[in-house]
Amino acid sequence: MNNNIHLEKYKNLTILRDDKLIGGSKSRFIKDLLDLNKKGFIYCSLGYGAFQVALSEICKEIGKECIIFSPAKKNKDLNSQLVINNGGIVKFIPYGYMSVLNKRAKDFNDDNNNEYQILTFGAESKLAVDSISDTMKEIIKILKYEPENIYCSVGSGTLLKGILAGTKNSIIHGVIVGKDFKFEHERVKLIKYPKNFSYLSKLEIDFQSNKNYDRKALEIALEDNIDKSFFWNVN
């Protein structure tokens, strides 16, 4: 597919297979956020988010340091381990509320002469939303129609907002898989996944889809079984 857009049919769905991209959907805009003059990049993550993994994969590709500040937990999050597997550094912080993580990250960067760029939580920037919106518009051109129903997982909400901006009439079914998310729009239907983020989806499929994240929204899309629906698979 053109512009790194990989579309596949699966049952009643057309699926965007961004799992085929290094870093998944977030690789579509992460590089544009990075100041390549910096030694590396710092990101604060609550442990379960996928942005840290995408960042570590991009850093591995371009030869930059990736440092993640994350809460210390009894059981290490899978995504924290994936960052480490990619050569990134995870600093586990006791009492790791986001405010604490942000403070420790800033102190670390100050102590290192601001050689690193600190990226904001969720990368909920206009650039990220615009990138997702542009991708959705390109998908519609390829399909030659705008899907009536689009399903995606919701964490920070950046993906949902980008899809919404890239469509005119679609109903966006956002499946909340992490923290509570509040957003109101006449074309947005929010569904709270019934189990917590640490639960791994038991849905059996023959392609990569994050069991903590995307696969839960895929469950809902398949259960609804609405013909010609669209599913955005992040990673």
Coordinates of C-alpha atoms in Angstrom, one line a residue:
M1 CA 0.0 0.0 0.0
N2 CA 1.2 3.6 -0.6
N3 CA 2.5 5.8 2.2
N4 CA 3.1 2.8 4.4
I5 CA -0.6 2.1 4.6
H6 CA -1.2 -1.7 4.9
L7 CA -4.9 -2.6 4.7
E8 CA -6.3 -6.1 5.1
K9 CA -9.7 -7.7 5.2
Y10 CA -10.6 -9.7 8.4
K11 CA -14.1 -11.0 8.7
N12 CA -16.4 -7.9 8.7
L13 CA -13.5 -5.5 9.1
T14 CA -11.0 -3.6 7.0
I15 CA -7.9 -3.4 9.3
L16 CA -5.1 -0.9 9.2
R17 CA -2.1 -3.1 10.0
D18 CA 0.2 -0.5 11.6
D19 CA 1.8 -3.4 13.5
K20 CA 3.9 -3.8 10.3
L21 CA 5.6 -0.4 11.0
I22 CA 8.6 -0.1 13.2
G23 CA 7.1 1.5 16.3
G24 CA 3.5 1.1 15.1
S25 CA 1.2 4.0 14.5
K26 CA 3.3 6.3 16.7
S27 CA 6.2 6.0 14.2
R28 CA 4.1 8.1 11.8
F29 CA 4.8 11.1 13.9
I30 CA 7.5 10.4 16.5
K31 CA 10.4 11.3 14.3
D32 CA 8.8 14.7 13.6
L33 CA 8.7 15.4 17.4
L34 CA 12.4 14.6 17.8
D35 CA 15.3 17.1 18.0
L36 CA 18.0 15.1 16.4
N37 CA 20.7 17.4 17.8
K38 CA 20.0 16.0 21.2
K39 CA 21.9 13.1 22.8
G40 CA 18.7 11.2 23.4
F41 CA 15.1 11.4 24.5
I42 CA 13.3 11.2 27.8
Y43 CA 9.7 10.1 28.3
C44 CA 7.6 9.6 31.4
S45 CA 5.3 6.5 31.2
L46 CA 3.0 4.9 33.7
G47 CA 4.3 1.6 32.5
Y48 CA 1.6 0.2 30.3
G49 CA 1.6 2.8 27.5
A50 CA 2.8 1.9 24.0
F51 CA 4.5 5.2 23.2
Q52 CA 7.6 4.2 25.2
V53 CA 8.0 1.1 23.1
A54 CA 7.6 3.0 19.8
L55 CA 10.1 5.6 21.0
S56 CA 12.7 2.9 22.0
E57 CA 12.3 1.2 18.6
I58 CA 12.8 4.5 16.8
C59 CA 15.8 5.4 19.0
K60 CA 17.4 2.0 18.3
E61 CA 16.9 2.6 14.6
I62 CA 18.5 6.1 14.6
G63 CA 21.2 5.5 17.2
K64 CA 19.9 7.7 20.0
E65 CA 19.4 7.1 23.8
C66 CA 16.0 6.3 25.1
I67 CA 15.3 6.9 28.8
I68 CA 12.0 6.1 30.3
F69 CA 10.9 7.2 33.8
S70 CA 8.2 4.8 35.1
P71 CA 6.7 3.9 38.5
A72 CA 8.4 1.1 40.5
K73 CA 6.0 -1.8 40.6
K74 CA 6.0 -5.3 42.2
N75 CA 5.6 -6.8 38.7
K76 CA 7.3 -5.1 35.8
D77 CA 5.0 -4.0 32.9
L78 CA 5.5 -5.9 29.7
N79 CA 6.1 -2.6 27.8
S80 CA 8.8 -1.6 30.2
Q81 CA 10.6 -4.9 29.4
L82 CA 10.1 -4.3 25.7
V83 CA 11.9 -0.9 26.1
I84 CA 14.8 -2.6 27.8
N85 CA 14.9 -5.3 25.1
N86 CA 15.2 -2.5 22.5
G87 CA 18.3 -1.1 24.4
G88 CA 16.4 1.6 26.2
I89 CA 16.9 2.5 29.9
V90 CA 13.9 2.4 32.3
K91 CA 14.4 4.3 35.5
F92 CA 11.9 2.8 38.0
I93 CA 10.7 5.5 40.5
P94 CA 9.1 4.8 43.9
Y95 CA 5.8 6.6 44.5
G96 CA 5.8 7.2 40.7
Y97 CA 2.9 9.4 40.2
M98 CA 3.1 11.4 36.9
S99 CA 4.0 14.6 38.8
V100 CA 6.9 12.7 40.5
L101 CA 8.1 11.2 37.2
N102 CA 8.0 14.6 35.5
K103 CA 10.1 16.1 38.3
R104 CA 12.7 13.3 38.3
A105 CA 13.0 13.5 34.5
K106 CA 13.5 17.3 34.6
D107 CA 16.1 16.9 37.4
F108 CA 17.9 14.2 35.4
N109 CA 18.0 16.4 32.3
D110 CA 19.2 19.5 34.3
D111 CA 22.0 17.4 35.8
N112 CA 23.0 16.4 32.3
N113 CA 23.1 19.9 30.9
N114 CA 19.8 19.5 29.0
E115 CA 21.5 17.1 26.6
Y116 CA 18.2 15.2 26.2
Q117 CA 14.8 16.2 24.9
I118 CA 11.8 15.5 27.2
L119 CA 8.7 14.4 25.3
T120 CA 5.3 15.0 26.8
F121 CA 3.0 12.2 28.1
G122 CA 0.9 10.7 25.3
A123 CA 2.5 12.9 22.7
E124 CA -0.9 14.5 22.6
S125 CA 0.4 17.3 20.3
K126 CA -1.3 18.9 17.3
L127 CA 1.4 17.3 15.1
A128 CA 0.4 13.8 16.3
V129 CA -3.3 14.5 15.7
D130 CA -2.7 16.0 12.3
S131 CA -0.5 13.0 11.3
I132 CA -3.2 10.5 12.2
S133 CA -5.9 12.7 10.5
D134 CA -3.8 12.8 7.3
T135 CA -3.4 9.0 7.4
M136 CA -7.1 8.5 7.8
K137 CA -7.8 10.8 4.8
E138 CA -5.3 8.8 2.7
I139 CA -7.0 5.6 3.8
I140 CA -10.4 6.9 2.7
K141 CA -8.9 7.7 -0.7
I142 CA -7.6 4.2 -1.0
L143 CA -10.9 2.6 0.0
K144 CA -12.9 5.1 -2.2
Y145 CA -15.4 5.5 0.6
E146 CA -15.5 6.6 4.2
P147 CA -16.3 3.8 6.6
E148 CA -19.6 4.2 8.5
N149 CA -18.1 2.7 11.7
I150 CA -14.4 3.0 12.8
Y151 CA -13.1 1.2 15.9
C152 CA -9.9 2.0 17.9
S153 CA -8.5 1.6 21.4
V154 CA -8.3 4.7 23.6
G155 CA -5.5 5.5 25.9
S156 CA -4.5 9.2 25.9
G157 CA -7.2 9.9 23.2
T158 CA -4.7 11.1 20.5
L159 CA -5.6 8.4 18.1
L160 CA -9.4 8.9 18.4
K161 CA -9.0 12.7 18.0
G162 CA -6.9 12.2 14.9
I163 CA -9.4 9.7 13.3
L164 CA -12.2 12.1 14.1
A165 CA -10.4 15.0 12.4
G166 CA -9.7 12.9 9.3
T167 CA -13.4 11.9 8.8
K168 CA -16.6 13.7 8.1
N169 CA -19.4 11.2 8.8
S170 CA -18.0 8.1 10.4
I171 CA -19.0 7.0 13.9
I172 CA -15.9 6.5 15.9
H173 CA -16.2 3.7 18.5
G174 CA -13.4 4.3 21.0
V175 CA -12.7 1.5 23.4
I176 CA -11.2 2.8 26.7
V177 CA -8.6 0.3 27.8
G178 CA -6.7 2.3 30.4
K179 CA -7.4 5.4 32.5
D180 CA -10.8 7.1 32.4
F181 CA -11.2 9.2 29.3
K182 CA -13.8 11.9 28.8
F183 CA -14.6 13.4 25.5
E184 CA -17.9 14.4 23.9
H185 CA -18.7 14.6 20.2
E186 CA -21.8 13.6 18.3
R187 CA -19.8 11.1 16.2
V188 CA -17.9 9.5 19.1
K189 CA -19.1 6.5 21.0
L190 CA -17.0 5.6 24.0
I191 CA -17.0 2.1 25.4
K192 CA -15.3 1.2 28.6
Y193 CA -13.6 -2.2 28.4
P194 CA -14.9 -4.3 31.3
K195 CA -11.5 -5.4 32.6
N196 CA -8.4 -3.5 33.7
F197 CA -5.4 -2.6 31.5
S198 CA -3.2 -5.4 32.9
Y199 CA -5.7 -8.0 31.7
L200 CA -4.5 -9.7 28.4
S201 CA -7.1 -10.2 25.8
K202 CA -7.8 -13.9 25.1
L203 CA -8.9 -13.2 21.5
E204 CA -7.1 -15.5 19.1
I205 CA -6.0 -13.9 15.8
D206 CA -3.3 -14.7 13.3
F207 CA -1.7 -11.2 13.3
Q208 CA 0.1 -9.0 15.8
S209 CA -2.2 -6.9 17.9
N210 CA -1.3 -5.7 21.4
K211 CA -3.2 -7.8 24.0
N212 CA -3.4 -5.0 26.5
Y213 CA -4.5 -2.4 24.0
D214 CA -5.6 -2.9 20.4
R215 CA -6.9 -6.5 20.7
K216 CA -9.5 -5.4 23.3
A217 CA -11.0 -2.9 20.8
L218 CA -10.9 -5.6 18.2
E219 CA -13.0 -7.8 20.5
I220 CA -15.7 -5.2 20.6
A221 CA -15.6 -4.6 16.8
L222 CA -16.0 -8.3 16.1
E223 CA -18.8 -8.6 18.7
D224 CA -20.7 -5.7 17.1
N225 CA -20.2 -7.5 13.7
I226 CA -21.2 -4.4 11.7
D227 CA -20.6 -4.9 8.0
K228 CA -17.8 -2.9 6.3
S229 CA -16.5 -1.5 9.6
F230 CA -12.9 -0.3 9.9
F231 CA -10.4 -1.1 12.7
W232 CA -7.1 0.8 13.4
N233 CA -4.5 -1.6 14.7
V234 CA -1.8 0.5 16.4
N235 CA 0.8 -2.1 17.2

